[in-house]
JSON list of C-alpha atoms and ligand atoms in Angstrom, two decimals:
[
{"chain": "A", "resi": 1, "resn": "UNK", "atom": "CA", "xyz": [-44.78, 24.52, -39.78]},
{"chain": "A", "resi": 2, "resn": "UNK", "atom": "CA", "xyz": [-44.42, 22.42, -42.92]},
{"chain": "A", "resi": 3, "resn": "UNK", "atom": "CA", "xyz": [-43.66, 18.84, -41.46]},
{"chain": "A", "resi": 4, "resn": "UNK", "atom": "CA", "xyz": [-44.03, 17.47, -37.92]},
{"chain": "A", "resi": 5, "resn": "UNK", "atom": "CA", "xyz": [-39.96, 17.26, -37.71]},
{"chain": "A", "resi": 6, "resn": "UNK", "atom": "CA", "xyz": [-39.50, 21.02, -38.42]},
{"chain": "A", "resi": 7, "resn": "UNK", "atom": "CA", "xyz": [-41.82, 21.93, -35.03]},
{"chain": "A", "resi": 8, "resn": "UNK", "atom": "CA", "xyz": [-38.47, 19.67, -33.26]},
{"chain": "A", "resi": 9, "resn": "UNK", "atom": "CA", "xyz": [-35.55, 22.72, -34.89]},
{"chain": "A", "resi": 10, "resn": "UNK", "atom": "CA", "xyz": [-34.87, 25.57, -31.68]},
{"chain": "A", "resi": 11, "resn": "UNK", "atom": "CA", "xyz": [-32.39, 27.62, -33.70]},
{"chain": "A", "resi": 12, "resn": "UNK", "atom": "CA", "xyz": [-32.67, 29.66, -37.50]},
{"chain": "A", "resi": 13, "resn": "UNK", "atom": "CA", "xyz": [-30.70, 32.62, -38.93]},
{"chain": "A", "resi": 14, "resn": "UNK", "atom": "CA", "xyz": [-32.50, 35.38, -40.17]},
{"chain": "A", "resi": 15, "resn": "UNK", "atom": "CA", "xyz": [-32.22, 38.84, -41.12]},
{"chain": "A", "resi": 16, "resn": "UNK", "atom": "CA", "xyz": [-34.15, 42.08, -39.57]},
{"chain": "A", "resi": 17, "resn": "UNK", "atom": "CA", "xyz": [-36.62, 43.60, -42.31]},
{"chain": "A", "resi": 18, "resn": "UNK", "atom": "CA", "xyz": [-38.58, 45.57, -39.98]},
{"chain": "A", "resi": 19, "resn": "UNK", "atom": "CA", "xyz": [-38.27, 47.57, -36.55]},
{"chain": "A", "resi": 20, "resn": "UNK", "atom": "CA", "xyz": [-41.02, 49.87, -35.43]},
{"chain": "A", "resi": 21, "resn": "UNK", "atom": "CA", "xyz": [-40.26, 50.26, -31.32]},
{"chain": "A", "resi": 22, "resn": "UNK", "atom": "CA", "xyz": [-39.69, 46.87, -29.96]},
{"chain": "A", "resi": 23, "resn": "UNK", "atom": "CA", "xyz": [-41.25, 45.09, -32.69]},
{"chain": "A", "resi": 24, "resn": "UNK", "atom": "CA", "xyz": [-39.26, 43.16, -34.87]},
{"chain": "A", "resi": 25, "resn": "UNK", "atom": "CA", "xyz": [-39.71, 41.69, -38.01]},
{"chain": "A", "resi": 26, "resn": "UNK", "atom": "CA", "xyz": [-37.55, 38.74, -39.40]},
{"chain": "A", "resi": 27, "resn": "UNK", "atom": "CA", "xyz": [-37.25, 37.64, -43.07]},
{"chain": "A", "resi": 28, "resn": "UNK", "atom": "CA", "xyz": [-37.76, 34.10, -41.99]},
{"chain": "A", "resi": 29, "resn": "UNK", "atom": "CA", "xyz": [-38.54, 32.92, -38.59]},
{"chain": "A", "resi": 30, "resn": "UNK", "atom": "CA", "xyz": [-39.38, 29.43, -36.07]},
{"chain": "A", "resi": 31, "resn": "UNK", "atom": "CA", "xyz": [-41.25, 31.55, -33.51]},
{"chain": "A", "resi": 32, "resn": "UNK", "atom": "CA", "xyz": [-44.76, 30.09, -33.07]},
{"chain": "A", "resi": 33, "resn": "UNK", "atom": "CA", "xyz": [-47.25, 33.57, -32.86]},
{"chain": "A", "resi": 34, "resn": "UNK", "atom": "CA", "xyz": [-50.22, 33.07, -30.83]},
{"chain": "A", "resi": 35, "resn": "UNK", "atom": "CA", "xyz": [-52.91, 31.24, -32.48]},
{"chain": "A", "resi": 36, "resn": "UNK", "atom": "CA", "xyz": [-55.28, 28.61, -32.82]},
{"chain": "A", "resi": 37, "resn": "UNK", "atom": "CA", "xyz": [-55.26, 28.09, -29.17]},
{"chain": "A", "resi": 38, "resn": "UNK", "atom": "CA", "xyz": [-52.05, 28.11, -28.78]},
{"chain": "A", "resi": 39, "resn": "UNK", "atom": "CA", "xyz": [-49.84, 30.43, -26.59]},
{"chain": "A", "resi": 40, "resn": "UNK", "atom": "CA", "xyz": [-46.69, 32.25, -28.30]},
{"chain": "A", "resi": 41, "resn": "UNK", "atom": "CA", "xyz": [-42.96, 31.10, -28.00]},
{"chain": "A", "resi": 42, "resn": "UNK", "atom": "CA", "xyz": [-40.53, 32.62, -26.23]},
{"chain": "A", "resi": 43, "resn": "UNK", "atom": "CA", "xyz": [-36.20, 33.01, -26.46]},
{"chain": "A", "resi": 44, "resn": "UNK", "atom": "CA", "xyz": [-33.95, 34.87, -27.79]},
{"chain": "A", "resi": 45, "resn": "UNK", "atom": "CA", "xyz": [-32.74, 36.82, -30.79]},
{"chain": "A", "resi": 46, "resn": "UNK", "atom": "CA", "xyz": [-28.55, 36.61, -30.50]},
{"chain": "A", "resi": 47, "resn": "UNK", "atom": "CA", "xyz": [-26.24, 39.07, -32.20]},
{"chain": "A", "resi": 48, "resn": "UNK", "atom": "CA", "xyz": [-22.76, 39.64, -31.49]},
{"chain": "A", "resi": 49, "resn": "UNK", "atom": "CA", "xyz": [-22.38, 38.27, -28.17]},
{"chain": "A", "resi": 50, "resn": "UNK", "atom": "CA", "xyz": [-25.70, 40.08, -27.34]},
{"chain": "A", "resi": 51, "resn": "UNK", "atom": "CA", "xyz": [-29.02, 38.37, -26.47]},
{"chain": "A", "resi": 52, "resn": "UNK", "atom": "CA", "xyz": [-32.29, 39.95, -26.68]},
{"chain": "A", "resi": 53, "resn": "UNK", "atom": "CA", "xyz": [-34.83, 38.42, -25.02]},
{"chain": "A", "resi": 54, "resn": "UNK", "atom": "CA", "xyz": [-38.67, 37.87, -27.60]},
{"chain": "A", "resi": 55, "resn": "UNK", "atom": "CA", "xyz": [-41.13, 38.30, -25.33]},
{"chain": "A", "resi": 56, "resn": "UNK", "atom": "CA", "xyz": [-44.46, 37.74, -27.70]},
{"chain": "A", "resi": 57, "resn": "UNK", "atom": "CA", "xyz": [-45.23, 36.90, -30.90]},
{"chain": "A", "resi": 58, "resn": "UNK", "atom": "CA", "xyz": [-47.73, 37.74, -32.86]},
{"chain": "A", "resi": 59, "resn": "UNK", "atom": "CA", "xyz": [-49.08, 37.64, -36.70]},
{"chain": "A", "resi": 60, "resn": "UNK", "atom": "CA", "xyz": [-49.91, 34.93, -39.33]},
{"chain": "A", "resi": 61, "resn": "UNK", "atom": "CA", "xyz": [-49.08, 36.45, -42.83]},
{"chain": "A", "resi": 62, "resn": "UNK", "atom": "CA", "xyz": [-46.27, 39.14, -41.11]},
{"chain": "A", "resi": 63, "resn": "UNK", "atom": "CA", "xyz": [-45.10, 37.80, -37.47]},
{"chain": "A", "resi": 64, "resn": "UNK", "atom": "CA", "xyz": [-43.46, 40.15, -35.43]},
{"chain": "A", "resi": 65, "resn": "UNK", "atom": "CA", "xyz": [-41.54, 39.46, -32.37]},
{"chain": "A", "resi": 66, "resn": "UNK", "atom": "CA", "xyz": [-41.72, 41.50, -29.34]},
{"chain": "A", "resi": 67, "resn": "UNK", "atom": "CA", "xyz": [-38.30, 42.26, -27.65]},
{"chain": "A", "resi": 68, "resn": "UNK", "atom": "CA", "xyz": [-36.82, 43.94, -24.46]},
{"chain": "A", "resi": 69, "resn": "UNK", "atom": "CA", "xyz": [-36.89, 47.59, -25.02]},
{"chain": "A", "resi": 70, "resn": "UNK", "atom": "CA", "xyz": [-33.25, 49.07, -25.35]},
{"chain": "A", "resi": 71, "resn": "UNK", "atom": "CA", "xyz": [-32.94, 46.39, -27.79]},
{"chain": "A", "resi": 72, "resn": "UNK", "atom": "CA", "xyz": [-30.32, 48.70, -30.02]},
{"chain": "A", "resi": 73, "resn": "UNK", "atom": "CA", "xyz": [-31.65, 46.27, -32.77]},
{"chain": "A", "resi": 74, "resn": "UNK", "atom": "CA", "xyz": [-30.95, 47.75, -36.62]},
{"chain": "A", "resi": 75, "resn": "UNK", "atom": "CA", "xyz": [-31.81, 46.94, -40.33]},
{"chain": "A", "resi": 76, "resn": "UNK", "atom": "CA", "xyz": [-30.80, 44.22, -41.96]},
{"chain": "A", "resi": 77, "resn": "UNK", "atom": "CA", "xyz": [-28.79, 43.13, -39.39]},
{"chain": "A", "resi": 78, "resn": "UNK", "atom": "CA", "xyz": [-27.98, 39.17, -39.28]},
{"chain": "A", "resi": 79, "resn": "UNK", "atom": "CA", "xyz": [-29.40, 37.48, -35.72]},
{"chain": "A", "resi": 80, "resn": "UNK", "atom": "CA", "xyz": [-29.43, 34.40, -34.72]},
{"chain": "A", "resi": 81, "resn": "UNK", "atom": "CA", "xyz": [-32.72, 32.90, -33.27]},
{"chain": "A", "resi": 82, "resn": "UNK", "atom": "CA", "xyz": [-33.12, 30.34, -30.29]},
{"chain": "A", "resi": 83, "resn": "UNK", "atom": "CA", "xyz": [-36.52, 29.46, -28.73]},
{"chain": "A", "resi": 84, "resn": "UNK", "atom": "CA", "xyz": [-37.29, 28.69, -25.58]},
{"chain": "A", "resi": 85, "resn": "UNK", "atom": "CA", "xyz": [-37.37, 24.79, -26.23]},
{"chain": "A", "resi": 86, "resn": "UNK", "atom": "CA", "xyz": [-38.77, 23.89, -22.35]},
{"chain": "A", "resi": 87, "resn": "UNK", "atom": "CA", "xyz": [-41.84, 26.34, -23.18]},
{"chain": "A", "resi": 88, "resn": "UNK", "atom": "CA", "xyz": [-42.08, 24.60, -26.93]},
{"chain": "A", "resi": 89, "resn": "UNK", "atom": "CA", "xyz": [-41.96, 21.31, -26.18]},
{"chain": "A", "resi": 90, "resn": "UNK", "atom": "CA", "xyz": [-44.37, 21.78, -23.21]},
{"chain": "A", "resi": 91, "resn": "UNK", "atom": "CA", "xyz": [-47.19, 23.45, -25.92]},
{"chain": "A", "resi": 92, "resn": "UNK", "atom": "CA", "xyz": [-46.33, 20.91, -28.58]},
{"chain": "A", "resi": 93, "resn": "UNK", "atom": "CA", "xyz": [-47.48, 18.06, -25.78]},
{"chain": "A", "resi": 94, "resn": "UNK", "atom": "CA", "xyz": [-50.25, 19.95, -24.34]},
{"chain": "A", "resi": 95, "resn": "UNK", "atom": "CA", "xyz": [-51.42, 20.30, -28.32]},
{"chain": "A", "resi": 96, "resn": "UNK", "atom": "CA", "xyz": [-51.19, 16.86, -29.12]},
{"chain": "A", "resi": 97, "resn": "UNK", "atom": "CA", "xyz": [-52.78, 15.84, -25.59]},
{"chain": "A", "resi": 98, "resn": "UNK", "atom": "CA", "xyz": [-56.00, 18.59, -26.80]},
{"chain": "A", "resi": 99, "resn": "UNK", "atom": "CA", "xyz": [-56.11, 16.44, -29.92]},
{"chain": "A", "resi": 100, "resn": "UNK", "atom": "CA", "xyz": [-55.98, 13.29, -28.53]},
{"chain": "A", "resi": 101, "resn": "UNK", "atom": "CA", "xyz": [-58.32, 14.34, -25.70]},
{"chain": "A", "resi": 102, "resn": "UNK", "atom": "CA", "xyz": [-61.04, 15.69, -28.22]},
{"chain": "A", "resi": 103, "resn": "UNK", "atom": "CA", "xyz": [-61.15, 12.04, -30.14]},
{"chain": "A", "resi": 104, "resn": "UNK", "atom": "CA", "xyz": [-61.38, 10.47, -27.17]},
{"chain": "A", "resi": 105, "resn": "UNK", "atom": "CA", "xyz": [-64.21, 12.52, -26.16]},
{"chain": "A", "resi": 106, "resn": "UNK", "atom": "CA", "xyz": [-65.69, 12.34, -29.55]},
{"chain": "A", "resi": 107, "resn": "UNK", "atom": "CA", "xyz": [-64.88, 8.44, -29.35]},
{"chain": "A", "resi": 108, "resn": "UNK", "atom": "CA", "xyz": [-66.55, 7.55, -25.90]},
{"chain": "A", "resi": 109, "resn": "UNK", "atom": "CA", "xyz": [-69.58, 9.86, -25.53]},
{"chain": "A", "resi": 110, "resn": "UNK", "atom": "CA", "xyz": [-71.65, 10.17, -28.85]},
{"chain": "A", "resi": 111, "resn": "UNK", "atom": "CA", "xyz": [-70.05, 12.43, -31.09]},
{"chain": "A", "resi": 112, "resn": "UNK", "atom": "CA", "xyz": [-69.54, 15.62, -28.54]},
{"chain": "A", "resi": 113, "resn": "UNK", "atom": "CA", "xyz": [-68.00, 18.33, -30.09]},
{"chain": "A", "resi": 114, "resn": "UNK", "atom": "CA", "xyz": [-65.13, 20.38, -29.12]},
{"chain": "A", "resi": 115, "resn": "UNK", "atom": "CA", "xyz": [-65.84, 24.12, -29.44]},
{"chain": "A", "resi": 116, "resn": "UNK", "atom": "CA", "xyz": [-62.81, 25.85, -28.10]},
{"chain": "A", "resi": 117, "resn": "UNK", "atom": "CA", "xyz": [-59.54, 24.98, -26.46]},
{"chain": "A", "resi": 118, "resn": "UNK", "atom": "CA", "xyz": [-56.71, 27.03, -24.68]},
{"chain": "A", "resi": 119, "resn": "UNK", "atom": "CA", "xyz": [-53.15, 25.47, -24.94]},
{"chain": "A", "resi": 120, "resn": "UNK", "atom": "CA", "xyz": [-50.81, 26.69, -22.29]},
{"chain": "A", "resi": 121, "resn": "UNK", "atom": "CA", "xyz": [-47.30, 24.85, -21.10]},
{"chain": "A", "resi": 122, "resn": "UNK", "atom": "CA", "xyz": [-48.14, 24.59, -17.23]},
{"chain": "A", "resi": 123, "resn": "UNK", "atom": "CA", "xyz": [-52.38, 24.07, -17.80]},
{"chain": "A", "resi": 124, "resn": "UNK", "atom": "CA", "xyz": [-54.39, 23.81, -20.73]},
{"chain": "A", "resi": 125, "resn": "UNK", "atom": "CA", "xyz": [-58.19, 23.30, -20.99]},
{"chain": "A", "resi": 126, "resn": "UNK", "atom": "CA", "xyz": [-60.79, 22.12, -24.03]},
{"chain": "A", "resi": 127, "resn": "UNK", "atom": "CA", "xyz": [-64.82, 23.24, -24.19]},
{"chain": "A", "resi": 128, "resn": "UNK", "atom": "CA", "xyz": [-67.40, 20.51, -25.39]},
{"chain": "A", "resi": 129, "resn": "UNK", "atom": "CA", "xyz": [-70.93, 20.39, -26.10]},
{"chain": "A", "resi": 130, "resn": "UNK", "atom": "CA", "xyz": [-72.83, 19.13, -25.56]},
{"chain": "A", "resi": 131, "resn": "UNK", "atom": "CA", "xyz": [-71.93, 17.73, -22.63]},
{"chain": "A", "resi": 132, "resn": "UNK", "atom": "CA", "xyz": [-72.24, 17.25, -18.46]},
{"chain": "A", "resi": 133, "resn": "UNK", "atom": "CA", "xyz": [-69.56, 15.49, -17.37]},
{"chain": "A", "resi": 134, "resn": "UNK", "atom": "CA", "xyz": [-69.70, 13.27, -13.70]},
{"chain": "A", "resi": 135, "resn": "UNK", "atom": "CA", "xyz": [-66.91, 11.38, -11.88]},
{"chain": "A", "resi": 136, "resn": "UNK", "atom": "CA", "xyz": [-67.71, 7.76, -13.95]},
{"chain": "A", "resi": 137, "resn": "UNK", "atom": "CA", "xyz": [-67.02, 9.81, -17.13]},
{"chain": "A", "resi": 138, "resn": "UNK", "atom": "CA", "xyz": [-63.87, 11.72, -15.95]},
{"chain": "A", "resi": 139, "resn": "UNK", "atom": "CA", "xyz": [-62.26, 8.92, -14.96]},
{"chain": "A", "resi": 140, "resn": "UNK", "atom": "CA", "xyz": [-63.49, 6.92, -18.03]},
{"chain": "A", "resi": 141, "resn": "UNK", "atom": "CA", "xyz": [-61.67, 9.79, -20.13]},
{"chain": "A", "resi": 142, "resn": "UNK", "atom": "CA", "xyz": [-58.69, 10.24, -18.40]},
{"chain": "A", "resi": 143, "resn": "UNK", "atom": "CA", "xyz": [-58.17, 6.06, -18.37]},
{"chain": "A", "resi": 144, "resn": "UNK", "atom": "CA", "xyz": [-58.43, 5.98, -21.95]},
{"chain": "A", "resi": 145, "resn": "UNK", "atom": "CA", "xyz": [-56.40, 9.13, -23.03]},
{"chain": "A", "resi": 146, "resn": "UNK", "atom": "CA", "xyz": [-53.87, 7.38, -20.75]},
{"chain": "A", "resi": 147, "resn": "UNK", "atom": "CA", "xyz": [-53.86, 3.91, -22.40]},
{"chain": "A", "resi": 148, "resn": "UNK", "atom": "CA", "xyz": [-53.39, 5.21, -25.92]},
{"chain": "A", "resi": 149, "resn": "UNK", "atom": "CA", "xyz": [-50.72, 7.53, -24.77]},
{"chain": "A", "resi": 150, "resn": "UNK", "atom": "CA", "xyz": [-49.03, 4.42, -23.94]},
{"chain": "A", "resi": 151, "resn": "UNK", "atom": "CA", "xyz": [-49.95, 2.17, -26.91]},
{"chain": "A", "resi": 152, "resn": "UNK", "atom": "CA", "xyz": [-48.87, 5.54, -28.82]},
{"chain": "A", "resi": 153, "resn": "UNK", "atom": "CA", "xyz": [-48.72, 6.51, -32.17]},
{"chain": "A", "resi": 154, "resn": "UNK", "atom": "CA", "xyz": [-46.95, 8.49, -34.83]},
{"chain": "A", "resi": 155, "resn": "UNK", "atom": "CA", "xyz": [-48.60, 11.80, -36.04]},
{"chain": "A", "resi": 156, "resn": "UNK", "atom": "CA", "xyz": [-48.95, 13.04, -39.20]},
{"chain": "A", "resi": 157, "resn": "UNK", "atom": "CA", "xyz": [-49.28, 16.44, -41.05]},
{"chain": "A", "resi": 158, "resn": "UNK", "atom": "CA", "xyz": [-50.61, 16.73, -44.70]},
{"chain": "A", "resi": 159, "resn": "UNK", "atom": "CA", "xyz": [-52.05, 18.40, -47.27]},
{"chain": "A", "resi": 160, "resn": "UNK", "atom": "CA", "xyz": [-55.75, 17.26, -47.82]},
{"chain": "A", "resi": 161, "resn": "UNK", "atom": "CA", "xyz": [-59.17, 18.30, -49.98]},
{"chain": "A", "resi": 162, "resn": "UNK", "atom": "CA", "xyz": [-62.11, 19.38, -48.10]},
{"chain": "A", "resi": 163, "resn": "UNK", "atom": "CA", "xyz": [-63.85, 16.12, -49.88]},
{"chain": "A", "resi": 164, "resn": "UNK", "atom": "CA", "xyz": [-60.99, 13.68, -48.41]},
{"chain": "A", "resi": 165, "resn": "UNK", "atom": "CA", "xyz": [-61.38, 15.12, -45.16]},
{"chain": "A", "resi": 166, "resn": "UNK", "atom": "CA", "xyz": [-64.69, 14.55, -44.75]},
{"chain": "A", "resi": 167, "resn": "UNK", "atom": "CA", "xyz": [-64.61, 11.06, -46.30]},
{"chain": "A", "resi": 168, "resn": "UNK", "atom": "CA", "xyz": [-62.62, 10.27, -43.36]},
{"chain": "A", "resi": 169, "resn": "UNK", "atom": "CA", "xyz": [-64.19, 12.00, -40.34]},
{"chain": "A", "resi": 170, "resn": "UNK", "atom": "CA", "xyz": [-67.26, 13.44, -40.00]},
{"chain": "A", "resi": 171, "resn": "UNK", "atom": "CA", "xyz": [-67.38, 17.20, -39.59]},
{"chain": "A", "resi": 172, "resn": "UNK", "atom": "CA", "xyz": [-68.88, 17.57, -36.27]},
{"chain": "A", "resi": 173, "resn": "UNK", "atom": "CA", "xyz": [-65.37, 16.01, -35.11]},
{"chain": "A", "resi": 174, "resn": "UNK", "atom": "CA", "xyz": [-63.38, 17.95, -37.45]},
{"chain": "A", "resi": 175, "resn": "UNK", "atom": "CA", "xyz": [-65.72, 21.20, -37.34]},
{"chain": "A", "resi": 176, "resn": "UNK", "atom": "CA", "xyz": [-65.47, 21.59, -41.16]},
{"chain": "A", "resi": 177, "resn": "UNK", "atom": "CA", "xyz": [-68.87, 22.88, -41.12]},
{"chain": "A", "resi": 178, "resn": "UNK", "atom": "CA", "xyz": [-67.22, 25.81, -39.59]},
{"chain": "A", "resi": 179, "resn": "UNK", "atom": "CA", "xyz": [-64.43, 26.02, -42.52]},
{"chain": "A", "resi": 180, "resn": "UNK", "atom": "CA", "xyz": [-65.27, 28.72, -44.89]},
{"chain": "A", "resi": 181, "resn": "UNK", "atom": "CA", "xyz": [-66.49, 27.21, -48.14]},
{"chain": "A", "resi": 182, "resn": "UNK", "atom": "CA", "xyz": [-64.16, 28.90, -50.46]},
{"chain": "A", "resi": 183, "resn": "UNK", "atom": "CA", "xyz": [-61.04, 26.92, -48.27]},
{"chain": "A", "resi": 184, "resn": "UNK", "atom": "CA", "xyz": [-60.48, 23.83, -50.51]},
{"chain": "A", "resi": 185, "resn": "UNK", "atom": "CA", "xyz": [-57.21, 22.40, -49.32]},
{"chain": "A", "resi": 186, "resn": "UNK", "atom": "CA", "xyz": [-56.12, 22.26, -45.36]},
{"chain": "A", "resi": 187, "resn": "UNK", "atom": "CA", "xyz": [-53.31, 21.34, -43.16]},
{"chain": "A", "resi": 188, "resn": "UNK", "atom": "CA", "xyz": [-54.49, 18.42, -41.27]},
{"chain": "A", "resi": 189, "resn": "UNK", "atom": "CA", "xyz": [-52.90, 16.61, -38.07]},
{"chain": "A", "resi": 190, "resn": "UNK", "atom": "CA", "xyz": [-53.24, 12.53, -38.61]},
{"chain": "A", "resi": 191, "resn": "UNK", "atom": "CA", "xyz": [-52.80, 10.98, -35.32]},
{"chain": "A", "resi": 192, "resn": "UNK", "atom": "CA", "xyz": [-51.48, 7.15, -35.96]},
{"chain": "A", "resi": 193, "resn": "UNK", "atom": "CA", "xyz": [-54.35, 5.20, -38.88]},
{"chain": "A", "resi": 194, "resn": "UNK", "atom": "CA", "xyz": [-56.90, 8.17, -38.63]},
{"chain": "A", "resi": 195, "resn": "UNK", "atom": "CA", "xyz": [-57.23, 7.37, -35.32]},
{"chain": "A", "resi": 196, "resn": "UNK", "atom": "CA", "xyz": [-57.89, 11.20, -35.19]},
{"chain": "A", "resi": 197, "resn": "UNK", "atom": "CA", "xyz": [-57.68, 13.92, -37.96]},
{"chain": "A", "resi": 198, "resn": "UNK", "atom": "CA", "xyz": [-58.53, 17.61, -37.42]},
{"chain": "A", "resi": 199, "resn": "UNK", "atom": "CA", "xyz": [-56.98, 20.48, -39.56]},
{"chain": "A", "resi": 200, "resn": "UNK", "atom": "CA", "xyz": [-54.54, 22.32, -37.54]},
{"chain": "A", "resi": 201, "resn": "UNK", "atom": "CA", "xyz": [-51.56, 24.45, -37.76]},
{"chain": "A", "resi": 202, "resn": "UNK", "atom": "CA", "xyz": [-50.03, 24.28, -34.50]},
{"chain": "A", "resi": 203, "resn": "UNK", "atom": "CA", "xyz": [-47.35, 22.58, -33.12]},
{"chain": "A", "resi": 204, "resn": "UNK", "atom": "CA", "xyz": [-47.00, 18.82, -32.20]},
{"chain": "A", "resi": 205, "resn": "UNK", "atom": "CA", "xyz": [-45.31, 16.16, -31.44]},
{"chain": "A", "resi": 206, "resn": "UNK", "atom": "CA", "xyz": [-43.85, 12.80, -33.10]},
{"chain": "A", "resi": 207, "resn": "UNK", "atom": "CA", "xyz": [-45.47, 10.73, -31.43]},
{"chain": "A", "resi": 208, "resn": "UNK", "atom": "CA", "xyz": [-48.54, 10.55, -28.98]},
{"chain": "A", "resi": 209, "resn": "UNK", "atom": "CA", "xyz": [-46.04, 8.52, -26.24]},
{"chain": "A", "resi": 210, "resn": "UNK", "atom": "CA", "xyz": [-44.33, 11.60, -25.59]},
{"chain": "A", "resi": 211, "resn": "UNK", "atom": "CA", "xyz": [-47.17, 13.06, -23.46]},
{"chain": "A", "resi": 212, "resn": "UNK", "atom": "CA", "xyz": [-46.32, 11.06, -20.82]},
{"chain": "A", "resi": 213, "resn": "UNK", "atom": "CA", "xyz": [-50.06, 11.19, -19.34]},
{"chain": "A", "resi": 214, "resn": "UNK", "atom": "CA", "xyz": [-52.55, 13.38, -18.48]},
{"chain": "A", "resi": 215, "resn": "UNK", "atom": "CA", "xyz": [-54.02, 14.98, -15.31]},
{"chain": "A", "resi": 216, "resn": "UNK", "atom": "CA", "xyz": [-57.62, 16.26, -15.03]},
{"chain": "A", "resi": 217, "resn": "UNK", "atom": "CA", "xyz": [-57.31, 19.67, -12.86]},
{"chain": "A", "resi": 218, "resn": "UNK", "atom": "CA", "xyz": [-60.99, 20.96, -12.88]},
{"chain": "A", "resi": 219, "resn": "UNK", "atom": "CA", "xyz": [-64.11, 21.05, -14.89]},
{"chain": "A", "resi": 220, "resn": "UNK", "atom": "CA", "xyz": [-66.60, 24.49, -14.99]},
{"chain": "A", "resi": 221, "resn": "UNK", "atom": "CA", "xyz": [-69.95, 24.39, -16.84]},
{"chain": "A", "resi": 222, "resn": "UNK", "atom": "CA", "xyz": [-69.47, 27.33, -19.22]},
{"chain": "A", "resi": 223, "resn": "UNK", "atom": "CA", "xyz": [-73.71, 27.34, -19.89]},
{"chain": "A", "resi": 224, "resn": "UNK", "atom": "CA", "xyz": [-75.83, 26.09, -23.29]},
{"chain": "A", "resi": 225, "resn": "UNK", "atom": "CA", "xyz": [-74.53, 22.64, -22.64]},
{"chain": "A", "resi": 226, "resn": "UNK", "atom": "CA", "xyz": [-70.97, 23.43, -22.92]},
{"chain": "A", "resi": 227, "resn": "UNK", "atom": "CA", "xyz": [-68.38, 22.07, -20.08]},
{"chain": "A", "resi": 228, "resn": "UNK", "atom": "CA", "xyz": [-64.61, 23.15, -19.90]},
{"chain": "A", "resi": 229, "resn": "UNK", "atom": "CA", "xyz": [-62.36, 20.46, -19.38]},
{"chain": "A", "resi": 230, "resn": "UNK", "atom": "CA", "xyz": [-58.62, 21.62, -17.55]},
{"chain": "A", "resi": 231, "resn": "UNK", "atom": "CA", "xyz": [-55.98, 19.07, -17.66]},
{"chain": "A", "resi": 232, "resn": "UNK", "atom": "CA", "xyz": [-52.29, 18.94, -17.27]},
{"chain": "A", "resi": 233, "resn": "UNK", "atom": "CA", "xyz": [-49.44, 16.87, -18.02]},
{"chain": "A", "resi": 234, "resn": "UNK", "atom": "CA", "xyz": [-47.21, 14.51, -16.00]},
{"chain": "B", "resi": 1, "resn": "ZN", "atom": "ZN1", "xyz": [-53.18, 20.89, -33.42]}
]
């Protein structure tokens, strides 16, 4: 995804290049494939009254779509692609919430990092160490994610140097430590004046308001100092 608008388009024309079984490959495609975190979209690919329904996605450099079997699908055929925009928009919240939630976390209790995360559209949940979190702290976190979901704030994606990035955050927030050294340039997220920055290259929203608010659901010590964090959205 190229600009923060583009993750808002639900339908594209493309042709089929590839078939092997139920595994389709488009010359140009919206589908999000499961990755950095975040689960795969779903929908349809349309042709000739027909609808086939994608039930995975998968790939970074070739993405192929998993479809109903039967599909009758052939190549080079024109389709017309439509994603499941209530599933979308739901993992494009959750992902800017996991953002948000990580700075504020970051923000509030001395540079904890976050480690892993697992976006979902019905519950998502984010690991950070080090960390033990107790009710005072919960409720500190879920207060503030809250009030700058309401002040909001317009995101961001660009293009940015390794050097730039770090001049801005510091790379136990960003985990650029963890980038491979021969990666100069990234895709970073900017959430409002580098209120938060993190390279990313998942979906998101405009602007942080659109959450709504968050929900803690359940925390679970997952050992070495690291705590999950499960949240939802309201
Ligand atoms: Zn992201």
């Amino acid at each position: 995804m190229d600009s923060i608008k583009s993750c808002y388009l639900k339908e594209f024309n493309a042709e089929i290049t590839n078939i092997e079984d139920d595994l389709i490959e488009l010359d140009q495609t919206l589908f999000y494939p499961i990755g950095g975190g975040q689960d795969w979209d779903q929908g349809i690919l349309k042709i000739n009254n027909k609808e086939i329904n994608v039930l995975e996605v998968k790939g970074r450099e070739t993405i192929t779509h998993l479809v109903e079997s039967n599909h009758n699908l052939e190549m080079g055929q024109k389709i017309q692609g439509s994603i499941d925009w209530e599933r979308r928009y739901a993992h494009m919240k959750m992902h800017t919430a996991q953002h948000l939630i990580s700075a504020v976390v970051y923000d509030l209790f001395d540079g904890v990092r976050t480690v892993g995360n697992q976006i979902r559209h019905d519950r998502s949940r984010i690991d950070f160490n080090p960390i033990s979190f107790d009710e005072e702290m919960l409720t500190e976190l879920v207060t503030e994610t809250n009030e700058r979901i309401k002040r909001g704030a317009e995101l961001q994606v660009k293009t940015m140097s390794r050097d730039e990035i770090n001049e801005i955050m510091p790379p136990e927030r960003t985990n650029m430590d963890l980038v491979p050294p021969h990666v100069e340039n990234l895709r970073v997220v900017v959430i409002g004046d580098n209120l938060d920055l993190c390279p990313c290259a998942g979906t998101h929203i405009q602007n942080i308001s659109e959450i709504g608010e968050i929900e803690f659901l359940g925390k679970k010590s997952k050992g070495k100092g690291t705590q999950r964090f499960s949240y939802t959205l309201k």
